[in-house]
Tab-separated table of C-alpha atoms and ligand atoms in Angstrom:
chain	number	residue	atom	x	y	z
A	1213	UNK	CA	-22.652	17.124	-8.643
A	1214	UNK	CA	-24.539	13.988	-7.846
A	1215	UNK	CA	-21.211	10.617	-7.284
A	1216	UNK	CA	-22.347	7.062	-6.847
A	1217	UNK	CA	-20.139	6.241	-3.294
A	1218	UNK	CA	-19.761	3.796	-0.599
A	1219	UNK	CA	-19.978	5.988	2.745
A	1220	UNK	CA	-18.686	4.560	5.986
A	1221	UNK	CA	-20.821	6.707	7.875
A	1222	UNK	CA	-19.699	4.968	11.535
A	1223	UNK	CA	-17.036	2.730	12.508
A	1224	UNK	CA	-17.597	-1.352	12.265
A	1225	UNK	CA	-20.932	-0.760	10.092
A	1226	UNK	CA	-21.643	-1.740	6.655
A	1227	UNK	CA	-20.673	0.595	3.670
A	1228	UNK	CA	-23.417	2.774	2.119
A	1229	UNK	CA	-23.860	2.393	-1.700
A	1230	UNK	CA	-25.856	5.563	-2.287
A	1231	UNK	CA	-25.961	9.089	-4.546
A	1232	UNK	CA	-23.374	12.113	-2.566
A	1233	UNK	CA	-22.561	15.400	-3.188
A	1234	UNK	CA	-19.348	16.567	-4.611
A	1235	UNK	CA	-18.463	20.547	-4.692
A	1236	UNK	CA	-16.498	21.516	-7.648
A	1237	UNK	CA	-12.083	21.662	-7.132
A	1238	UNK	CA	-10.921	24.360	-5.442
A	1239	UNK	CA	-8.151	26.292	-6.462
A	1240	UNK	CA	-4.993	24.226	-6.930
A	1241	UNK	CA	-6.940	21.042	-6.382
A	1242	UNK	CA	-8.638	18.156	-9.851
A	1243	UNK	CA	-11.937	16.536	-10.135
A	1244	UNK	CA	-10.857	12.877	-11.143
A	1245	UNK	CA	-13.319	10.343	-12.208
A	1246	UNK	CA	-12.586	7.165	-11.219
A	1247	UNK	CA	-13.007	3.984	-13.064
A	1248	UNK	CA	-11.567	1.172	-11.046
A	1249	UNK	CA	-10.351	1.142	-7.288
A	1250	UNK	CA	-8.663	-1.506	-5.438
A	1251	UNK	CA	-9.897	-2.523	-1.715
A	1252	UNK	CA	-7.146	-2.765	0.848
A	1253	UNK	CA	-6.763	-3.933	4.270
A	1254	UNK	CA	-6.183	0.194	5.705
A	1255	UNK	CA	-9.199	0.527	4.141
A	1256	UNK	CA	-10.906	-2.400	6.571
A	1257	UNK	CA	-8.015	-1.130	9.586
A	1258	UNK	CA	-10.044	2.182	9.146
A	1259	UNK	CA	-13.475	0.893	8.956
A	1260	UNK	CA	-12.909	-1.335	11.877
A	1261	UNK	CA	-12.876	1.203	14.127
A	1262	UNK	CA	-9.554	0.435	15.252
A	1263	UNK	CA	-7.508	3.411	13.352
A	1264	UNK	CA	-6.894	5.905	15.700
A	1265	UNK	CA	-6.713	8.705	12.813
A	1266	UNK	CA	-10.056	7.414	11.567
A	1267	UNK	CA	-12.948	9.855	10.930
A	1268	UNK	CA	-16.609	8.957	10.313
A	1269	UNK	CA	-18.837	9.825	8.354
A	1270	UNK	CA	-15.922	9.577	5.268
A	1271	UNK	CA	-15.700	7.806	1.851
A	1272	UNK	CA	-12.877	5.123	1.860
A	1273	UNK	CA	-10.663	3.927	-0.683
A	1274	UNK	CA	-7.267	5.015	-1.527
A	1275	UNK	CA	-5.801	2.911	-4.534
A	1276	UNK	CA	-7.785	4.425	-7.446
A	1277	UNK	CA	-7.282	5.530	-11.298
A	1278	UNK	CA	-9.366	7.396	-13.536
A	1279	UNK	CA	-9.249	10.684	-16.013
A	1280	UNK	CA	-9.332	14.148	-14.747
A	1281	UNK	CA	-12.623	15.767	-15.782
A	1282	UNK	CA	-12.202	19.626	-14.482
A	1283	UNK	CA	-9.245	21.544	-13.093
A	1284	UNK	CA	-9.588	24.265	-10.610
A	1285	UNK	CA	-7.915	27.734	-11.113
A	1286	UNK	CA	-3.915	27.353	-10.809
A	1287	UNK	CA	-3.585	23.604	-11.934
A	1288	UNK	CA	-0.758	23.866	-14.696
A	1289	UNK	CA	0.423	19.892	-14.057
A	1290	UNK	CA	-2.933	18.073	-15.161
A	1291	UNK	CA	-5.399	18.565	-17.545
A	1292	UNK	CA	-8.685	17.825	-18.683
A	1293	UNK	CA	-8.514	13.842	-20.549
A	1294	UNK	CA	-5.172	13.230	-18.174
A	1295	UNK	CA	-5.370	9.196	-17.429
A	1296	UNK	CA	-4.216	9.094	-13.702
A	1297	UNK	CA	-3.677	7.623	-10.338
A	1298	UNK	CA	-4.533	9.937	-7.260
A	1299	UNK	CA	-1.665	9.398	-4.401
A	1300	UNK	CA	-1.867	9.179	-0.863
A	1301	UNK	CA	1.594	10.580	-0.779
A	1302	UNK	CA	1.535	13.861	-2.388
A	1303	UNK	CA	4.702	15.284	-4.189
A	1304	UNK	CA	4.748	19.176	-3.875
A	1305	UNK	CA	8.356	19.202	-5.231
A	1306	UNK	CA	8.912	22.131	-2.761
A	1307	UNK	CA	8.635	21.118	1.193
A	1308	UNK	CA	12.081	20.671	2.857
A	1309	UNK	CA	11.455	16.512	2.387
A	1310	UNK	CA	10.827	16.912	-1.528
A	1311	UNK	CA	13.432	18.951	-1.996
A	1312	UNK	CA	16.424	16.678	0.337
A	1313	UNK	CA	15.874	13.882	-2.159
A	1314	UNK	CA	16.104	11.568	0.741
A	1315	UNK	CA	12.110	10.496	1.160
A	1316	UNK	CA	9.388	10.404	-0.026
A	1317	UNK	CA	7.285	11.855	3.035
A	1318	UNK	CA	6.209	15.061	1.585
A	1319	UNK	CA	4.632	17.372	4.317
A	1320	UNK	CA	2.906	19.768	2.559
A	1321	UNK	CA	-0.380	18.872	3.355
A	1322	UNK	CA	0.148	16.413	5.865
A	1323	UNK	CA	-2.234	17.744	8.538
A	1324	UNK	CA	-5.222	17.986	6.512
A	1325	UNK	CA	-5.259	15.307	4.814
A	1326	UNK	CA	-4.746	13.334	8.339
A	1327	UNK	CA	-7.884	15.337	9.399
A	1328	UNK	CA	-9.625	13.961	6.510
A	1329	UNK	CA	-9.712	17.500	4.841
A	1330	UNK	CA	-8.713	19.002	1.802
A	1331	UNK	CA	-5.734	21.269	2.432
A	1332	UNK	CA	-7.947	24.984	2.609
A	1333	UNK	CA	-9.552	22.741	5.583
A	1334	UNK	CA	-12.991	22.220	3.838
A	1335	UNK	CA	-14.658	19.125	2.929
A	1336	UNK	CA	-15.807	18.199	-0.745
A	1337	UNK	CA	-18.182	15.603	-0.705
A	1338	UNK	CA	-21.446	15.514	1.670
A	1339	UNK	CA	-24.237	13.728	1.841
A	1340	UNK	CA	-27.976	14.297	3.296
A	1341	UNK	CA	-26.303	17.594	3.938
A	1342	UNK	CA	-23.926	16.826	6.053
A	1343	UNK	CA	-20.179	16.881	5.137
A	1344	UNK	CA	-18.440	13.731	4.618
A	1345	UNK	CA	-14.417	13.781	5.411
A	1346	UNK	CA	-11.800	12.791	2.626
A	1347	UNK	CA	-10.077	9.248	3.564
A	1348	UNK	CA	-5.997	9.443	2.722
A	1349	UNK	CA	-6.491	12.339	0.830
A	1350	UNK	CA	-7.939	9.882	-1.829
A	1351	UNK	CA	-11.598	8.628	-1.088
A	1352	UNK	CA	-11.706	6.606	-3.934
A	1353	UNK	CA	-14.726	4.861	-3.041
A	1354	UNK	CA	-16.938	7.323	-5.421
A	1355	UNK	CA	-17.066	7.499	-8.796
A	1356	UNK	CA	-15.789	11.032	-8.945
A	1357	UNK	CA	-13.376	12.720	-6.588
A	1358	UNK	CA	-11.314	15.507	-5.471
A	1359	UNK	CA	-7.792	15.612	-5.341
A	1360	UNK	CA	-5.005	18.191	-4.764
A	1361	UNK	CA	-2.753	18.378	-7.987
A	1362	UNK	CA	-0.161	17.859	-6.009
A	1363	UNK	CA	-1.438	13.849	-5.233
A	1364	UNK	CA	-2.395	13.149	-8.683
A	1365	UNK	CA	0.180	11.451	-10.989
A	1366	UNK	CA	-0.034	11.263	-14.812
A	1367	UNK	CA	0.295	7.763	-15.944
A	1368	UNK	CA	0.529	6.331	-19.440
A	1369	UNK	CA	-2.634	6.684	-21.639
A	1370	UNK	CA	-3.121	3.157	-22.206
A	1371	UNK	CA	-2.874	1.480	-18.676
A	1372	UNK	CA	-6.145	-0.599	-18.122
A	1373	UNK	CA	-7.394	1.481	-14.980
A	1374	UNK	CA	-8.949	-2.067	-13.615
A	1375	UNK	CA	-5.207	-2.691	-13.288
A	1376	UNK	CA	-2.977	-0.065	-12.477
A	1377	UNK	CA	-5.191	0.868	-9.787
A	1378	UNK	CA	-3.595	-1.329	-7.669
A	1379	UNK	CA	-0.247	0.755	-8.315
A	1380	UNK	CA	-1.911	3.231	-6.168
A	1381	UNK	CA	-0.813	1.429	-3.284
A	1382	UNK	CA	-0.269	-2.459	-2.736
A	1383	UNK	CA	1.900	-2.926	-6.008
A	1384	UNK	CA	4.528	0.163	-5.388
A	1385	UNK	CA	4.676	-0.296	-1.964
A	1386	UNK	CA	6.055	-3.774	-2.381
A	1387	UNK	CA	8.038	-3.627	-5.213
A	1388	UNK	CA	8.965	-0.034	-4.670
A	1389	UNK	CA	10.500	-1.451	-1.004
A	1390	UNK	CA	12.956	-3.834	-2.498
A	1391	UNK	CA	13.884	-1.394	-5.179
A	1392	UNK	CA	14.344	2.495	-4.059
A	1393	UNK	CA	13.767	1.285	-0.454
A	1394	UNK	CA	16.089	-1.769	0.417
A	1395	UNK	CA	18.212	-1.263	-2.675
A	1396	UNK	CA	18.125	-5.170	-2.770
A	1397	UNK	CA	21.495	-5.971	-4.799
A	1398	UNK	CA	21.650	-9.171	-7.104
A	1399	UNK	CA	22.677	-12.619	-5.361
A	1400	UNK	CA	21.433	-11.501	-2.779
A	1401	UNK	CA	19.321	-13.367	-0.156
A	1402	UNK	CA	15.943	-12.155	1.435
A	1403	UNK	CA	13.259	-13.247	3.556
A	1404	UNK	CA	9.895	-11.802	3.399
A	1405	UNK	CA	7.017	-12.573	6.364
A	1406	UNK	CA	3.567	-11.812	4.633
A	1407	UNK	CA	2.655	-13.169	1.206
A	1408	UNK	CA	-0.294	-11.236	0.633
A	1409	UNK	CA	-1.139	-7.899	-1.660
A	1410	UNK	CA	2.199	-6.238	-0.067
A	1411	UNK	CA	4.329	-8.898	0.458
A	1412	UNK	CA	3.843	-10.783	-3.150
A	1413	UNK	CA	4.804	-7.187	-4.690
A	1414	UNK	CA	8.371	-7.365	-2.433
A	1415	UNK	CA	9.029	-10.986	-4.206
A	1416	UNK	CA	8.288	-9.786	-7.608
A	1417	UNK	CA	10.324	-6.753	-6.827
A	1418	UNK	CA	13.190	-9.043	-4.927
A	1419	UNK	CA	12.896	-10.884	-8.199
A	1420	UNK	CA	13.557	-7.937	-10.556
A	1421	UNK	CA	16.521	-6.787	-8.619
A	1422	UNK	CA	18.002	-10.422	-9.007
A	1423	UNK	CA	17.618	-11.874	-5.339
A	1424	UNK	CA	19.331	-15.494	-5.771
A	1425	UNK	CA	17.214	-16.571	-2.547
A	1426	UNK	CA	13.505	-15.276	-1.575
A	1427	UNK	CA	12.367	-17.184	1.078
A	1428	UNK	CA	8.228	-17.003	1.858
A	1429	UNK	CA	6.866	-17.258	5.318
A	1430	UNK	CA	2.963	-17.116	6.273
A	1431	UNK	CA	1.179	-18.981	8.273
A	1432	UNK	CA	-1.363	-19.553	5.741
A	1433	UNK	CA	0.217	-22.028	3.477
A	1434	UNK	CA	-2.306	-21.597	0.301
A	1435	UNK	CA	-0.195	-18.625	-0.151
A	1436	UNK	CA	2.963	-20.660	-1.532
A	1437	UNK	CA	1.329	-21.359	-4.702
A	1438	UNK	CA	0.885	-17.529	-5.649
A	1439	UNK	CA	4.578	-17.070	-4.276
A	1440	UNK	CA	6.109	-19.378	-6.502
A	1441	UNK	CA	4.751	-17.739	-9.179
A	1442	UNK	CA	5.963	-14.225	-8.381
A	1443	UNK	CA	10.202	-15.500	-7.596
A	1444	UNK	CA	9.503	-16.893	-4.165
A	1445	UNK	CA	12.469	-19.748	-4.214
A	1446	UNK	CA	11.710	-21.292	-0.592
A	1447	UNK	CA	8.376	-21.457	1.739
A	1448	UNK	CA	8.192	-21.588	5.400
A	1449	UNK	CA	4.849	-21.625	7.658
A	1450	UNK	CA	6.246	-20.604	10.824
A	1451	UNK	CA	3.167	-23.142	13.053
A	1452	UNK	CA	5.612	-25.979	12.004
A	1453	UNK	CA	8.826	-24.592	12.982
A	1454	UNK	CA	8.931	-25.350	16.911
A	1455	UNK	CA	4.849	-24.786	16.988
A	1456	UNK	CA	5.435	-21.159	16.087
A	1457	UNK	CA	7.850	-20.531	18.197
A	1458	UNK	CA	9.807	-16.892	16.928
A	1459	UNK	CA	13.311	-17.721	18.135
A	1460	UNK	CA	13.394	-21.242	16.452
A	1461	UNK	CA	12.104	-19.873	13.231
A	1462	UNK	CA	14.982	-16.987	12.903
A	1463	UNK	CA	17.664	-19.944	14.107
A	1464	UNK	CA	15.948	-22.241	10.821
A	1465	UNK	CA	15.590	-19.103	8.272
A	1466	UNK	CA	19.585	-18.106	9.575
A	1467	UNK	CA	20.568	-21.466	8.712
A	1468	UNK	CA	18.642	-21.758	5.070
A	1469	UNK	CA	20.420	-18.373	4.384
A	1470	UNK	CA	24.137	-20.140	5.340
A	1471	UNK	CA	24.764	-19.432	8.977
A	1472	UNK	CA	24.714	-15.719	9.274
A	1473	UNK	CA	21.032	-14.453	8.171
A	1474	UNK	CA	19.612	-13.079	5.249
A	1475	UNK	CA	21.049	-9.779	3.416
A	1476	UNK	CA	17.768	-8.614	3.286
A	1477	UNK	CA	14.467	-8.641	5.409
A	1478	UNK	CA	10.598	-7.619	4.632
A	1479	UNK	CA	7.869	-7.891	7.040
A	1480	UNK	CA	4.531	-7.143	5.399
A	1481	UNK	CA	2.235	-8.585	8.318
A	1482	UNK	CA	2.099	-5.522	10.562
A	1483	UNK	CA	3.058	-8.340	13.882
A	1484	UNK	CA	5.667	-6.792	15.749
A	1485	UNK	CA	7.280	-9.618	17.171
A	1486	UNK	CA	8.011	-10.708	13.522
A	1487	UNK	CA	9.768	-7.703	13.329
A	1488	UNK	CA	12.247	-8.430	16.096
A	1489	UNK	CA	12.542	-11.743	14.845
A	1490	UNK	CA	13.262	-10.160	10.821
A	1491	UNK	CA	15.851	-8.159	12.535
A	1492	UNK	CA	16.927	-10.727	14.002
A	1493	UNK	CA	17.768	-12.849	10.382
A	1494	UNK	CA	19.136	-10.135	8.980
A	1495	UNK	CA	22.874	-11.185	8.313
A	1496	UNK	CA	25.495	-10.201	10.662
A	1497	UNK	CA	27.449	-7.090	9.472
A	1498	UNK	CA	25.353	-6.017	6.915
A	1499	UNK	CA	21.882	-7.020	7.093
A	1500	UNK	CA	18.855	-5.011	6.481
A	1501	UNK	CA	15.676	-5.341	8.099
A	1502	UNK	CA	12.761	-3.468	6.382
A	1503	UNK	CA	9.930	-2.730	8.571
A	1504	UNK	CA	6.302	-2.273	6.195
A	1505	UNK	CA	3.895	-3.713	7.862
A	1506	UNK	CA	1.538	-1.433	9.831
A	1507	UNK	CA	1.320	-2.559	13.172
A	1508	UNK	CA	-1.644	-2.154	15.677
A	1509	UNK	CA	-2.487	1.340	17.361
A	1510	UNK	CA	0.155	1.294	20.180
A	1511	UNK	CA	2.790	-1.518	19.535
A	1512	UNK	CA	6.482	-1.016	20.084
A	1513	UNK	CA	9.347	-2.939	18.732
A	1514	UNK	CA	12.499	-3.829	20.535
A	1515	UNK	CA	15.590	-6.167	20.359
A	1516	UNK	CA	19.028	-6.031	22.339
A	1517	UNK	CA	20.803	-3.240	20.937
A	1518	UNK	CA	24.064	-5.736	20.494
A	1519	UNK	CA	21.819	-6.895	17.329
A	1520	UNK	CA	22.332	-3.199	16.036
A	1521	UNK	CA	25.852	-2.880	16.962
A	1522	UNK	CA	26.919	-6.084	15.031
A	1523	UNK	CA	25.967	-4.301	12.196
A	1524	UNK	CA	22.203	-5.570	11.383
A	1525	UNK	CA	19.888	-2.299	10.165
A	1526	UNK	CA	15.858	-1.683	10.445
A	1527	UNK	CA	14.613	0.938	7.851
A	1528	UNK	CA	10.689	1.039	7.097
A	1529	UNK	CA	8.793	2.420	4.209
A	1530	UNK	CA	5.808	4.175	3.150
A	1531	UNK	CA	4.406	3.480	-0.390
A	1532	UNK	CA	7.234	1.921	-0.875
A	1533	UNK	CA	9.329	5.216	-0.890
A	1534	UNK	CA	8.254	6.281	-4.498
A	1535	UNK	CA	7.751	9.628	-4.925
A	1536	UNK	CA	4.017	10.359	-5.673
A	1537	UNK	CA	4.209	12.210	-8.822
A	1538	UNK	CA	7.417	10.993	-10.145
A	1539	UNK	CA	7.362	7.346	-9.287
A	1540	UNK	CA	4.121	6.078	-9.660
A	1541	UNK	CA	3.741	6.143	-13.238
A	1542	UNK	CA	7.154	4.208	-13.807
A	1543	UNK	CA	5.856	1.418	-11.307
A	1544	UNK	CA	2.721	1.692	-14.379
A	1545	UNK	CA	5.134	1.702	-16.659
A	1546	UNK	CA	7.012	-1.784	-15.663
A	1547	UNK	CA	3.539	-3.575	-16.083
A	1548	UNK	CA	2.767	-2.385	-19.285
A	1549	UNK	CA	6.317	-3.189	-20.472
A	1550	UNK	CA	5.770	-6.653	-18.575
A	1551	UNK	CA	8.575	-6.275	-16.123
A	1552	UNK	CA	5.538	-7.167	-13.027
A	1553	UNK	CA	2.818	-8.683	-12.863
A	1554	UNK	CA	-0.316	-7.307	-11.768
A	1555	UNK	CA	-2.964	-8.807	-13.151
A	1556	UNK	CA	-2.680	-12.097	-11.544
A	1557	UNK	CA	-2.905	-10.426	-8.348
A	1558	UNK	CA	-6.323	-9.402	-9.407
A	1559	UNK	CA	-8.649	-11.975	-7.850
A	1560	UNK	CA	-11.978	-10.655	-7.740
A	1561	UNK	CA	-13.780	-7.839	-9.955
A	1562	UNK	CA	-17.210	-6.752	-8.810
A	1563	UNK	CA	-19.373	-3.538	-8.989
A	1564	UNK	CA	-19.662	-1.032	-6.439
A	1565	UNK	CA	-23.170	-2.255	-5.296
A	1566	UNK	CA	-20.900	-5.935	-3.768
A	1567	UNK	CA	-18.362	-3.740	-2.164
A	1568	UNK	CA	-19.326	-5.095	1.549
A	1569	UNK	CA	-19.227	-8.521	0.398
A	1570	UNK	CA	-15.622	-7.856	-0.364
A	1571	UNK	CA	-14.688	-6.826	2.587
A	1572	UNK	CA	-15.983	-9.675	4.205
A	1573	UNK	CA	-13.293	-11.754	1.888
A	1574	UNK	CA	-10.763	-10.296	3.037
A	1575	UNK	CA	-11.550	-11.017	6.498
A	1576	UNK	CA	-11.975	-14.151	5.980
A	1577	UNK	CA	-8.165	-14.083	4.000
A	1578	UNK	CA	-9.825	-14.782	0.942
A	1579	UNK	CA	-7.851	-13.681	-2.784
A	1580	UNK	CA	-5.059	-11.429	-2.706
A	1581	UNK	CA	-6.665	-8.114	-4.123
A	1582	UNK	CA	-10.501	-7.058	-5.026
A	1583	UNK	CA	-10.610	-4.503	-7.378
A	1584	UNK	CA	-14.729	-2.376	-8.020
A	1585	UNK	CA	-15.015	-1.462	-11.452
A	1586	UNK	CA	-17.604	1.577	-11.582
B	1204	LIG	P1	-2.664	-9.300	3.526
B	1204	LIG	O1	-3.661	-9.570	4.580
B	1204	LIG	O2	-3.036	-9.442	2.090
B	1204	LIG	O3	-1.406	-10.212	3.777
B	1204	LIG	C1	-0.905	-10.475	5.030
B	1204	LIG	C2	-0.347	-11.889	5.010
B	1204	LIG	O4	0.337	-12.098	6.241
B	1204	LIG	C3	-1.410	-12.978	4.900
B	1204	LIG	O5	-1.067	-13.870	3.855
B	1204	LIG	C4	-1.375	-13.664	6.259
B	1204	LIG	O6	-1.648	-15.051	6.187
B	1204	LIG	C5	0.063	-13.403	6.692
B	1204	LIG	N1	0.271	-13.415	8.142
B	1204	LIG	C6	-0.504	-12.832	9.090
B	1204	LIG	N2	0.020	-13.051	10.306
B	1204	LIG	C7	1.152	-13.766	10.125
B	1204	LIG	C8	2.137	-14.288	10.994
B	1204	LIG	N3	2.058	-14.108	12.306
B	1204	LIG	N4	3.168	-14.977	10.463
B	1204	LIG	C9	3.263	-15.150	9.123
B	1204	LIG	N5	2.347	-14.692	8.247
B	1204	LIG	C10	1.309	-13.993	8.741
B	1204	LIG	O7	-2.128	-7.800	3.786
B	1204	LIG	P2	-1.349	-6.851	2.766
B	1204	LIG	O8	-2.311	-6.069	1.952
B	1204	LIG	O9	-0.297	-7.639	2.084
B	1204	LIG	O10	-0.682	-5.816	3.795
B	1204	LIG	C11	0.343	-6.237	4.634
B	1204	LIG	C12	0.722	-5.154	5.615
B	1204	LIG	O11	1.296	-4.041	4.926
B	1204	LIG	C13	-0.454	-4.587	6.405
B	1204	LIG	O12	-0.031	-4.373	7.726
B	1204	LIG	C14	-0.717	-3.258	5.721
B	1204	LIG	O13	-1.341	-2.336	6.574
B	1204	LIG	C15	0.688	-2.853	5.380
B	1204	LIG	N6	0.856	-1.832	4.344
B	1204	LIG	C16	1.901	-1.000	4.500
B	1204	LIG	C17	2.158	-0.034	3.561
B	1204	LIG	C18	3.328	0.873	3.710
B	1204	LIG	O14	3.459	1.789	2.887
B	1204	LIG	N7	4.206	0.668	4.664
B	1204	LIG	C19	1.314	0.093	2.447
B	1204	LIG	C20	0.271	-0.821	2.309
B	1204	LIG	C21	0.037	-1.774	3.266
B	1205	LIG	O1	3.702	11.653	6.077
B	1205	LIG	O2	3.564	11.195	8.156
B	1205	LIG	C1	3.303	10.950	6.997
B	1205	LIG	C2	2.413	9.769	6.733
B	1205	LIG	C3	2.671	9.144	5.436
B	1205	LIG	C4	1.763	8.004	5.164
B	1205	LIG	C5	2.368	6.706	5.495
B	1205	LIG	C6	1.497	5.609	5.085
B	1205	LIG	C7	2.149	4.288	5.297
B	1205	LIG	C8	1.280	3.145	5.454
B	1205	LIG	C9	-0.080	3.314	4.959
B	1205	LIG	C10	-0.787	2.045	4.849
B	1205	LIG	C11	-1.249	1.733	3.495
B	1205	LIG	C12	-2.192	2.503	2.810
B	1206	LIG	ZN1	6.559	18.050	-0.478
């Protein structure tokens, strides 16, 4: 069939608005048509050129909801008039990680969809009559896609798809961190470096869990306002603590968190020296450091092991460590009972044909989240 898409068809170009092809699903896999998508920073990481996993020509776009229109032979989970949310995470509920109960990190098809193919190691979509790879399994950058059943998770019938898009990554990943990730307990005390689409999701989340103390930092300080808003009790832009300086900012966020850190860490920039440094401020004994930024191709983190042994702990997550399937539709369900906030998130709505424009918003640091509406 004929899909309206944005093609990246080679790294640091423009997106494509033009008609592709999409084959029919396979066996085992759901034709999804999507009505809203959300535009995220791995999608402009990829794009960039600078994603080392990236493959070109491909259709971005990995934070998408729609119905499912056609099932292919086997599919017993979803059905035709299903409202869902395809996942970048699957959920096979059989590899040896879904079935330990300890992550998230399903493996099932792992190596496909990191090859930017569907998991029988074919393509779907093509265009001019050349195939065009799958991005995060997802590719929600069309109007229609295809999706293994294992990636797609049923949400509730009534979420407003130009909303609970975002739940397809940004909006779990943060507040699924502090919650199934961190575990944050109440009174507790946290610090979170990033207060953009991720790290606004850990404060709401931080929030929820009842956090006493959420302290903000970003060097951008138009981000406070939005922070404040979401639980943030305490801002700090790191340029005027010591000019920036790393080791003068942990010594200032110890002290705001009474003398021995914060019981809780986030960084959601992706800079690895704020990671050492969120290690760092993690409270003596018990700390916990959660690592979800993505950092550059290549970059290492280190501290002095003595930071370990005194009892401070670095964990990381991926989408927030909800399970595809499972978790993703509560995380839809907590904004339609009004336990987050999404919506306010929302910055900018715009059709497909303004997708490059958006891009160029975020670069400049521009709104929190731009969401197409097909
Ligand atoms: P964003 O650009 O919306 O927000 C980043 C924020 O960090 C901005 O407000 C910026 O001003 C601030 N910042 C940048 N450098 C800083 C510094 N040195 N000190 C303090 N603040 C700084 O990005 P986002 O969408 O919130 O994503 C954040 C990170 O999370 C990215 O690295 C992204 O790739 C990653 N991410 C991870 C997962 C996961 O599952 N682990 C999922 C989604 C996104
Ligand atoms: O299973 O090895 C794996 C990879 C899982 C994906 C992890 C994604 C985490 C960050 C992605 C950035 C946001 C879309
Ligand atoms: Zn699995």
């Amino acid at each position: 069939m004929d899909v309206r898409a944005a093609i990246a068809l080679e790294p640091g170009k423009p997106l494509i608005v033009d008609t592709v092809q999409l084959e029919e699903p396979h066996p085992g896999e759901v034709l999804i048509e999507i009505f809203s998508t959300g535009i995220c920073h791995t999608d402009a990481y990829t794009l960039s050129g600078k994603d080392p996993e990236g493959k070109f020509p491909v259709i971005l776009g990995h934070e998408g909801a729609g119905i499912v229109r056609q099932v292919g032979e086997g599919v017993t989970s979803v059905k035709p008039g299903d409202h869902v949310i395809p996942v970048y995470i699957p959920e096979c509920r059989q590899c040896v990680m879904c079935l330990s109960g300890k992550t998230n990190l399903c493996i099932a098809i792992r190596k496909t969809q990191g090859e930017g193919l569907m998991p029988d190691g074919t393509t779907r979509f093509s265009y001019k009559g050349k195939p065009v790879f799958t991005y995060m399994g997802c590719s929600t950058f069309a109007n229609y896609t295809v999706v293994p059943e294992i990636a797609v998770a049923k949400i509730n019938d009534d979420a407003p798809f130009s909303s609970v898009c975002y739940v397809g990554c940004g909006v779990t990943t943060g507040v699924g961190s502090a919650m199934w990730g961190a575990k944050v307990e109440p009174n507790s005390t946290v610090v979170v470096t990033g207060l953009g689409g991720v790290g606004l999701n850990v404060i709401q989340g931080c929030r929820m869990m009842g956090a006493r103390k959420i302290i903000g930092v970003d060097i951008n300080p138009a981000k406070a306002e939005m922070a404040r808003r979401f639980g943030m009790t305490d801002f700090v832009n790191p340029k005027e603590i010591d000019n920036g300086n790393l080791d003068a900012l942990r010594d200032h966020l110890i002290k705001m968190c009474g003398g021995w850190g914060a019981d809780y860490t986030f960084e959601c920039t992706g800079n690895t020296q704020l990671m050492d440094c969120m290690l760092e401020t993690a409270h003596r004994g018990w700390g916990l450091a959660c690592v979800i930024g993505v950092a550059a191709a290549g970059e290492k983190i280190g501290v002095r092991p003595f930071q370990l042994i005194t009892g401070r702990r670095w964990i990381g997550t991926a989408f927030g460590h909800a399970r595809g399937r499972t978790d993703t539709p509560k995380i839809v369900d907590m904004y339609m009972n009004g336990q987050i906030d999404v919506d306010s998130l929302i910055t900018a709505r715009i059709p497909l044909s303004e997708i490059n424009e958006a891009f160029e918003m975020m670069k400049r640091g521009e709104g929190i989240r731009t969401v197409v509406d097909y």
